[in-house]
PDB file of C-alpha atoms in Angstrom:
ATOM      1  CA  UNK A 170      -4.458 -28.659  20.108  1.00  0.00           C
ATOM      2  CA  UNK A 171      -4.833 -25.526  17.875  1.00  0.00           C
ATOM      3  CA  UNK A 172      -7.000 -25.656  14.812  1.00  0.00           C
ATOM      4  CA  UNK A 173      -5.055 -25.851  11.555  1.00  0.00           C
ATOM      5  CA  UNK A 174      -4.635 -22.566   9.724  1.00  0.00           C
ATOM      6  CA  UNK A 175      -6.532 -22.670   6.475  1.00  0.00           C
ATOM      7  CA  UNK A 176      -5.268 -19.859   4.217  1.00  0.00           C
ATOM      8  CA  UNK A 177      -8.313 -18.129   2.790  1.00  0.00           C
ATOM      9  CA  UNK A 178     -10.718 -20.681   4.221  1.00  0.00           C
ATOM     10  CA  UNK A 179     -13.528 -20.298   6.685  1.00  0.00           C
ATOM     11  CA  UNK A 180     -12.092 -19.470  10.110  1.00  0.00           C
ATOM     12  CA  UNK A 181      -8.827 -18.421   8.483  1.00  0.00           C
ATOM     13  CA  UNK A 182      -6.362 -16.452  10.571  1.00  0.00           C
ATOM     14  CA  UNK A 183      -3.395 -14.411   9.304  1.00  0.00           C
ATOM     15  CA  UNK A 184      -0.136 -14.554  11.192  1.00  0.00           C
ATOM     16  CA  UNK A 185       1.030 -10.950  11.664  1.00  0.00           C
ATOM     17  CA  UNK A 186       4.642  -9.816  11.545  1.00  0.00           C
ATOM     18  CA  UNK A 187       4.524  -9.126  15.322  1.00  0.00           C
ATOM     19  CA  UNK A 188       3.749 -12.757  16.098  1.00  0.00           C
ATOM     20  CA  UNK A 189       0.046 -12.305  16.839  1.00  0.00           C
ATOM     21  CA  UNK A 190      -2.749 -13.417  14.478  1.00  0.00           C
ATOM     22  CA  UNK A 191      -6.038 -12.021  13.287  1.00  0.00           C
ATOM     23  CA  UNK A 192      -9.189 -13.717  11.962  1.00  0.00           C
ATOM     24  CA  UNK A 193      -9.676 -12.663   8.336  1.00  0.00           C
ATOM     25  CA  UNK A 194     -13.343 -11.885   9.148  1.00  0.00           C
ATOM     26  CA  UNK A 195     -12.191  -9.175  11.553  1.00  0.00           C
ATOM     27  CA  UNK A 196     -10.788  -7.235   8.564  1.00  0.00           C
ATOM     28  CA  UNK A 197     -13.457  -5.285   6.733  1.00  0.00           C
ATOM     29  CA  UNK A 198     -13.119  -3.552   3.384  1.00  0.00           C
ATOM     30  CA  UNK A 199     -13.138  -0.007   4.955  1.00  0.00           C
ATOM     31  CA  UNK A 200     -10.370  -0.809   7.379  1.00  0.00           C
ATOM     32  CA  UNK A 201      -7.017   0.900   6.947  1.00  0.00           C
ATOM     33  CA  UNK A 202      -5.401  -0.156  10.280  1.00  0.00           C
ATOM     34  CA  UNK A 203      -5.781  -3.038  12.693  1.00  0.00           C
ATOM     35  CA  UNK A 204      -5.286  -2.384  16.365  1.00  0.00           C
ATOM     36  CA  UNK A 205      -3.445  -5.483  17.464  1.00  0.00           C
ATOM     37  CA  UNK A 206      -3.226  -7.175  20.795  1.00  0.00           C
ATOM     38  CA  UNK A 207       0.547  -6.550  20.649  1.00  0.00           C
ATOM     39  CA  UNK A 208      -0.205  -2.875  21.257  1.00  0.00           C
ATOM     40  CA  UNK A 209       0.660  -1.663  17.737  1.00  0.00           C
ATOM     41  CA  UNK A 210      -1.460  -0.648  14.801  1.00  0.00           C
ATOM     42  CA  UNK A 211      -0.855  -2.506  11.621  1.00  0.00           C
ATOM     43  CA  UNK A 212      -1.617  -1.054   8.213  1.00  0.00           C
ATOM     44  CA  UNK A 213      -4.271  -3.013   6.342  1.00  0.00           C
ATOM     45  CA  UNK A 214      -4.435  -2.946   2.527  1.00  0.00           C
ATOM     46  CA  UNK A 215      -6.732  -4.842   0.307  1.00  0.00           C
ATOM     47  CA  UNK A 216      -6.709  -5.293  -3.467  1.00  0.00           C
ATOM     48  CA  UNK A 217     -10.005  -3.395  -3.572  1.00  0.00           C
ATOM     49  CA  UNK A 218      -8.377  -0.273  -2.181  1.00  0.00           C
ATOM     50  CA  UNK A 219      -7.505   2.124  -5.046  1.00  0.00           C
ATOM     51  CA  UNK A 220      -3.965   3.293  -5.503  1.00  0.00           C
ATOM     52  CA  UNK A 221      -5.269   6.809  -4.964  1.00  0.00           C
ATOM     53  CA  UNK A 222      -5.251   5.900  -1.272  1.00  0.00           C
ATOM     54  CA  UNK A 223      -1.617   6.855  -1.506  1.00  0.00           C
ATOM     55  CA  UNK A 224      -1.183   9.333  -4.366  1.00  0.00           C
ATOM     56  CA  UNK A 225      -3.521  11.579  -6.349  1.00  0.00           C
ATOM     57  CA  UNK A 226      -5.495  10.052  -9.188  1.00  0.00           C
ATOM     58  CA  UNK A 227      -3.617  12.072 -11.877  1.00  0.00           C
ATOM     59  CA  UNK A 228      -0.363  10.371 -10.730  1.00  0.00           C
ATOM     60  CA  UNK A 229      -2.091   6.965 -10.743  1.00  0.00           C
ATOM     61  CA  UNK A 230      -3.093   7.696 -14.344  1.00  0.00           C
ATOM     62  CA  UNK A 231       0.526   8.556 -15.257  1.00  0.00           C
ATOM     63  CA  UNK A 232       1.819   5.408 -13.554  1.00  0.00           C
ATOM     64  CA  UNK A 233      -0.750   3.306 -15.403  1.00  0.00           C
ATOM     65  CA  UNK A 234       0.337   4.823 -18.697  1.00  0.00           C
ATOM     66  CA  UNK A 235       4.067   4.376 -18.116  1.00  0.00           C
ATOM     67  CA  UNK A 236       4.469   1.246 -15.957  1.00  0.00           C
ATOM     68  CA  UNK A 237       4.249  -1.921 -18.015  1.00  0.00           C
ATOM     69  CA  UNK A 238       2.986  -4.843 -15.926  1.00  0.00           C
ATOM     70  CA  UNK A 239       3.856  -8.456 -16.782  1.00  0.00           C
ATOM     71  CA  UNK A 240       1.232 -10.255 -14.728  1.00  0.00           C
ATOM     72  CA  UNK A 241      -2.488 -11.122 -15.038  1.00  0.00           C
ATOM     73  CA  UNK A 242      -3.514  -8.266 -12.743  1.00  0.00           C
ATOM     74  CA  UNK A 243      -3.810  -5.855 -15.627  1.00  0.00           C
ATOM     75  CA  UNK A 244      -2.894  -2.178 -15.259  1.00  0.00           C
ATOM     76  CA  UNK A 245      -0.678  -0.791 -12.489  1.00  0.00           C
ATOM     77  CA  UNK A 246      -2.524  -0.703  -9.210  1.00  0.00           C
ATOM     78  CA  UNK A 247      -2.614  -1.538  -5.543  1.00  0.00           C
ATOM     79  CA  UNK A 248      -1.477  -5.120  -6.167  1.00  0.00           C
ATOM     80  CA  UNK A 249       1.711  -3.814  -7.801  1.00  0.00           C
ATOM     81  CA  UNK A 250       2.312  -1.141  -5.180  1.00  0.00           C
ATOM     82  CA  UNK A 251       2.020  -3.710  -2.332  1.00  0.00           C
ATOM     83  CA  UNK A 252       4.197  -6.141  -4.293  1.00  0.00           C
ATOM     84  CA  UNK A 253       7.021  -3.551  -4.281  1.00  0.00           C
ATOM     85  CA  UNK A 254       6.410  -2.886  -0.585  1.00  0.00           C
ATOM     86  CA  UNK A 255       6.517  -6.657   0.148  1.00  0.00           C
ATOM     87  CA  UNK A 256       9.669  -7.002  -1.883  1.00  0.00           C
ATOM     88  CA  UNK A 257      11.388  -4.167   0.052  1.00  0.00           C
ATOM     89  CA  UNK A 258      10.143  -5.267   3.467  1.00  0.00           C
ATOM     90  CA  UNK A 259       9.597  -9.068   3.269  1.00  0.00           C
ATOM     91  CA  UNK A 260       9.700  -9.636   7.060  1.00  0.00           C
ATOM     92  CA  UNK A 261       7.426  -6.692   7.888  1.00  0.00           C
ATOM     93  CA  UNK A 262       4.556  -7.466   5.474  1.00  0.00           C
ATOM     94  CA  UNK A 263       2.251 -10.445   5.349  1.00  0.00           C
ATOM     95  CA  UNK A 264       0.062 -11.128   2.329  1.00  0.00           C
ATOM     96  CA  UNK A 265      -2.715 -13.578   1.889  1.00  0.00           C
ATOM     97  CA  UNK A 266      -4.713 -14.620  -1.163  1.00  0.00           C
ATOM     98  CA  UNK A 267      -8.418 -14.704  -0.130  1.00  0.00           C
ATOM     99  CA  UNK A 268      -9.873 -15.698  -3.436  1.00  0.00           C
ATOM    100  CA  UNK A 269     -11.062 -18.979  -1.942  1.00  0.00           C
ATOM    101  CA  UNK A 270     -13.096 -17.108   0.717  1.00  0.00           C
ATOM    102  CA  UNK A 271     -15.685 -14.939  -1.108  1.00  0.00           C
ATOM    103  CA  UNK A 272     -17.367 -14.080   2.192  1.00  0.00           C
ATOM    104  CA  UNK A 273     -14.688 -11.485   2.970  1.00  0.00           C
ATOM    105  CA  UNK A 274     -15.179  -9.349  -0.118  1.00  0.00           C
ATOM    106  CA  UNK A 275     -11.618  -8.900  -1.153  1.00  0.00           C
ATOM    107  CA  UNK A 276      -9.136 -11.065  -3.041  1.00  0.00           C
ATOM    108  CA  UNK A 277      -5.788 -10.089  -1.480  1.00  0.00           C
ATOM    109  CA  UNK A 278      -4.961  -8.594   1.842  1.00  0.00           C
ATOM    110  CA  UNK A 279      -1.698  -7.207   3.215  1.00  0.00           C
ATOM    111  CA  UNK A 280      -0.901  -6.313   6.819  1.00  0.00           C
ATOM    112  CA  UNK A 281       2.310  -4.505   7.775  1.00  0.00           C
ATOM    113  CA  UNK A 282       4.365  -4.278  10.928  1.00  0.00           C
ATOM    114  CA  UNK A 283       4.068  -0.454  10.645  1.00  0.00           C
ATOM    115  CA  UNK A 284       0.980   1.724  10.862  1.00  0.00           C
ATOM    116  CA  UNK A 285      -0.936   3.186   7.900  1.00  0.00           C
ATOM    117  CA  UNK A 286       0.818   6.575   8.152  1.00  0.00           C
ATOM    118  CA  UNK A 287       4.295   4.936   7.829  1.00  0.00           C
ATOM    119  CA  UNK A 288       3.082   2.669   5.062  1.00  0.00           C
ATOM    120  CA  UNK A 289       1.879   5.748   3.226  1.00  0.00           C
ATOM    121  CA  UNK A 290       5.317   7.305   3.471  1.00  0.00           C
ATOM    122  CA  UNK A 291       6.979   4.107   2.296  1.00  0.00           C
ATOM    123  CA  UNK A 292       4.655   3.827  -0.715  1.00  0.00           C
ATOM    124  CA  UNK A 293       5.309   7.468  -1.748  1.00  0.00           C
ATOM    125  CA  UNK A 294       9.066   6.891  -1.384  1.00  0.00           C
ATOM    126  CA  UNK A 295       8.915   3.766  -3.545  1.00  0.00           C
ATOM    127  CA  UNK A 296       6.821   5.527  -6.186  1.00  0.00           C
ATOM    128  CA  UNK A 297       9.309   8.363  -6.304  1.00  0.00           C
ATOM    129  CA  UNK A 298      12.077   5.750  -6.869  1.00  0.00           C
ATOM    130  CA  UNK A 299      10.051   4.173  -9.595  1.00  0.00           C
ATOM    131  CA  UNK A 300       9.491   7.554 -11.268  1.00  0.00           C
ATOM    132  CA  UNK A 301      13.287   8.355 -10.984  1.00  0.00           C
ATOM    133  CA  UNK A 302      14.047   5.060 -12.641  1.00  0.00           C
ATOM    134  CA  UNK A 303      11.638   5.755 -15.435  1.00  0.00           C
ATOM    135  CA  UNK A 304      12.987   9.287 -16.049  1.00  0.00           C
ATOM    136  CA  UNK A 305      16.585   7.913 -16.116  1.00  0.00           C
ATOM    137  CA  UNK A 306      15.541   5.743 -19.030  1.00  0.00           C
ATOM    138  CA  UNK A 307      14.099   8.677 -20.948  1.00  0.00           C
ATOM    139  CA  UNK A 308      17.529   9.538 -22.324  1.00  0.00           C
ATOM    140  CA  UNK A 309      16.699  13.214 -21.718  1.00  0.00           C
ATOM    141  CA  UNK A 310      19.308  14.875 -19.566  1.00  0.00           C
ATOM    142  CA  UNK A 311      17.125  17.970 -19.044  1.00  0.00           C
ATOM    143  CA  UNK A 312      14.227  15.876 -17.807  1.00  0.00           C
ATOM    144  CA  UNK A 313      16.475  13.974 -15.374  1.00  0.00           C
ATOM    145  CA  UNK A 314      18.054  17.192 -14.084  1.00  0.00           C
ATOM    146  CA  UNK A 315      14.584  18.773 -13.612  1.00  0.00           C
ATOM    147  CA  UNK A 316      13.310  15.675 -11.872  1.00  0.00           C
ATOM    148  CA  UNK A 317      16.301  15.590  -9.509  1.00  0.00           C
ATOM    149  CA  UNK A 318      15.912  19.289  -8.761  1.00  0.00           C
ATOM    150  CA  UNK A 319      12.215  18.846  -8.018  1.00  0.00           C
ATOM    151  CA  UNK A 320      12.903  15.886  -5.731  1.00  0.00           C
ATOM    152  CA  UNK A 321      15.324  17.969  -3.670  1.00  0.00           C
ATOM    153  CA  UNK A 322      12.396  20.145  -2.739  1.00  0.00           C
ATOM    154  CA  UNK A 323       9.951  17.234  -2.198  1.00  0.00           C
ATOM    155  CA  UNK A 324       9.321  16.320   1.377  1.00  0.00           C
ATOM    156  CA  UNK A 325       7.640  12.975   1.649  1.00  0.00           C
ATOM    157  CA  UNK A 326       6.345  13.451   5.197  1.00  0.00           C
ATOM    158  CA  UNK A 327       4.873  16.842   4.314  1.00  0.00           C
ATOM    159  CA  UNK A 328       3.233  15.380   1.157  1.00  0.00           C
ATOM    160  CA  UNK A 329       1.714  12.550   3.233  1.00  0.00           C
ATOM    161  CA  UNK A 330       0.443  14.939   5.919  1.00  0.00           C
ATOM    162  CA  UNK A 331      -1.130  17.179   3.333  1.00  0.00           C
ATOM    163  CA  UNK A 332      -2.596  14.311   1.268  1.00  0.00           C
ATOM    164  CA  UNK A 333      -4.019  12.572   4.327  1.00  0.00           C
ATOM    165  CA  UNK A 334      -5.541  15.863   5.570  1.00  0.00           C
ATOM    166  CA  UNK A 335      -7.164  16.525   2.167  1.00  0.00           C
ATOM    167  CA  UNK A 336      -8.448  12.978   1.900  1.00  0.00           C
ATOM    168  CA  UNK A 337      -9.591  13.061   5.583  1.00  0.00           C
ATOM    169  CA  UNK A 338      -7.552  10.005   6.720  1.00  0.00           C
ATOM    170  CA  UNK A 339      -8.092  10.233  10.466  1.00  0.00           C
ATOM    171  CA  UNK A 340      -7.902   6.812  12.110  1.00  0.00           C
ATOM    172  CA  UNK A 341      -8.396   3.081  12.043  1.00  0.00           C
ATOM    173  CA  UNK A 342     -11.292   3.309   9.621  1.00  0.00           C
ATOM    174  CA  UNK A 343      -9.914   6.278   7.580  1.00  0.00           C
ATOM    175  CA  UNK A 344     -11.570   6.821   4.147  1.00  0.00           C
ATOM    176  CA  UNK A 345     -11.367   9.275   1.313  1.00  0.00           C
ATOM    177  CA  UNK A 346     -13.553  12.309   1.981  1.00  0.00           C
TER     178      UNK A 346
END
């Protein structure tokens, strides 16, 4: 008989979208991908990862200034980004509150059915949508027109390639340079 799954507890395992599971102690704070027994790599995000993992710090500052949060998490950050990803892809993202397990060093963890490169693209796409929504509420037709024109020339995949190259994201344990 299998041991009961204890969310956040000692010996806890996370059920992945692919059907496999991973022990939470196998996930370390520097990890950005988990190479699964299913043969795929799953993106790993923790609440301690800064939002600048996905976009430049100046944009994070702008988002923090303009996005009003309504939760106890404080200013706009990774928790909010991953909340939007989870909302858009509920069957492809698992999230676990690890606050009851201080041994792991993080409070929240998300694993996705897609790798870290694809997650990066999704996050950028969702941030662009968020920005478009904010600009549409500005009641400034010129600003909206300029934003739309700029977005016609914006290539998400190219941005992600360049950003990851500049930040030296190279593999399962990719980190900012």
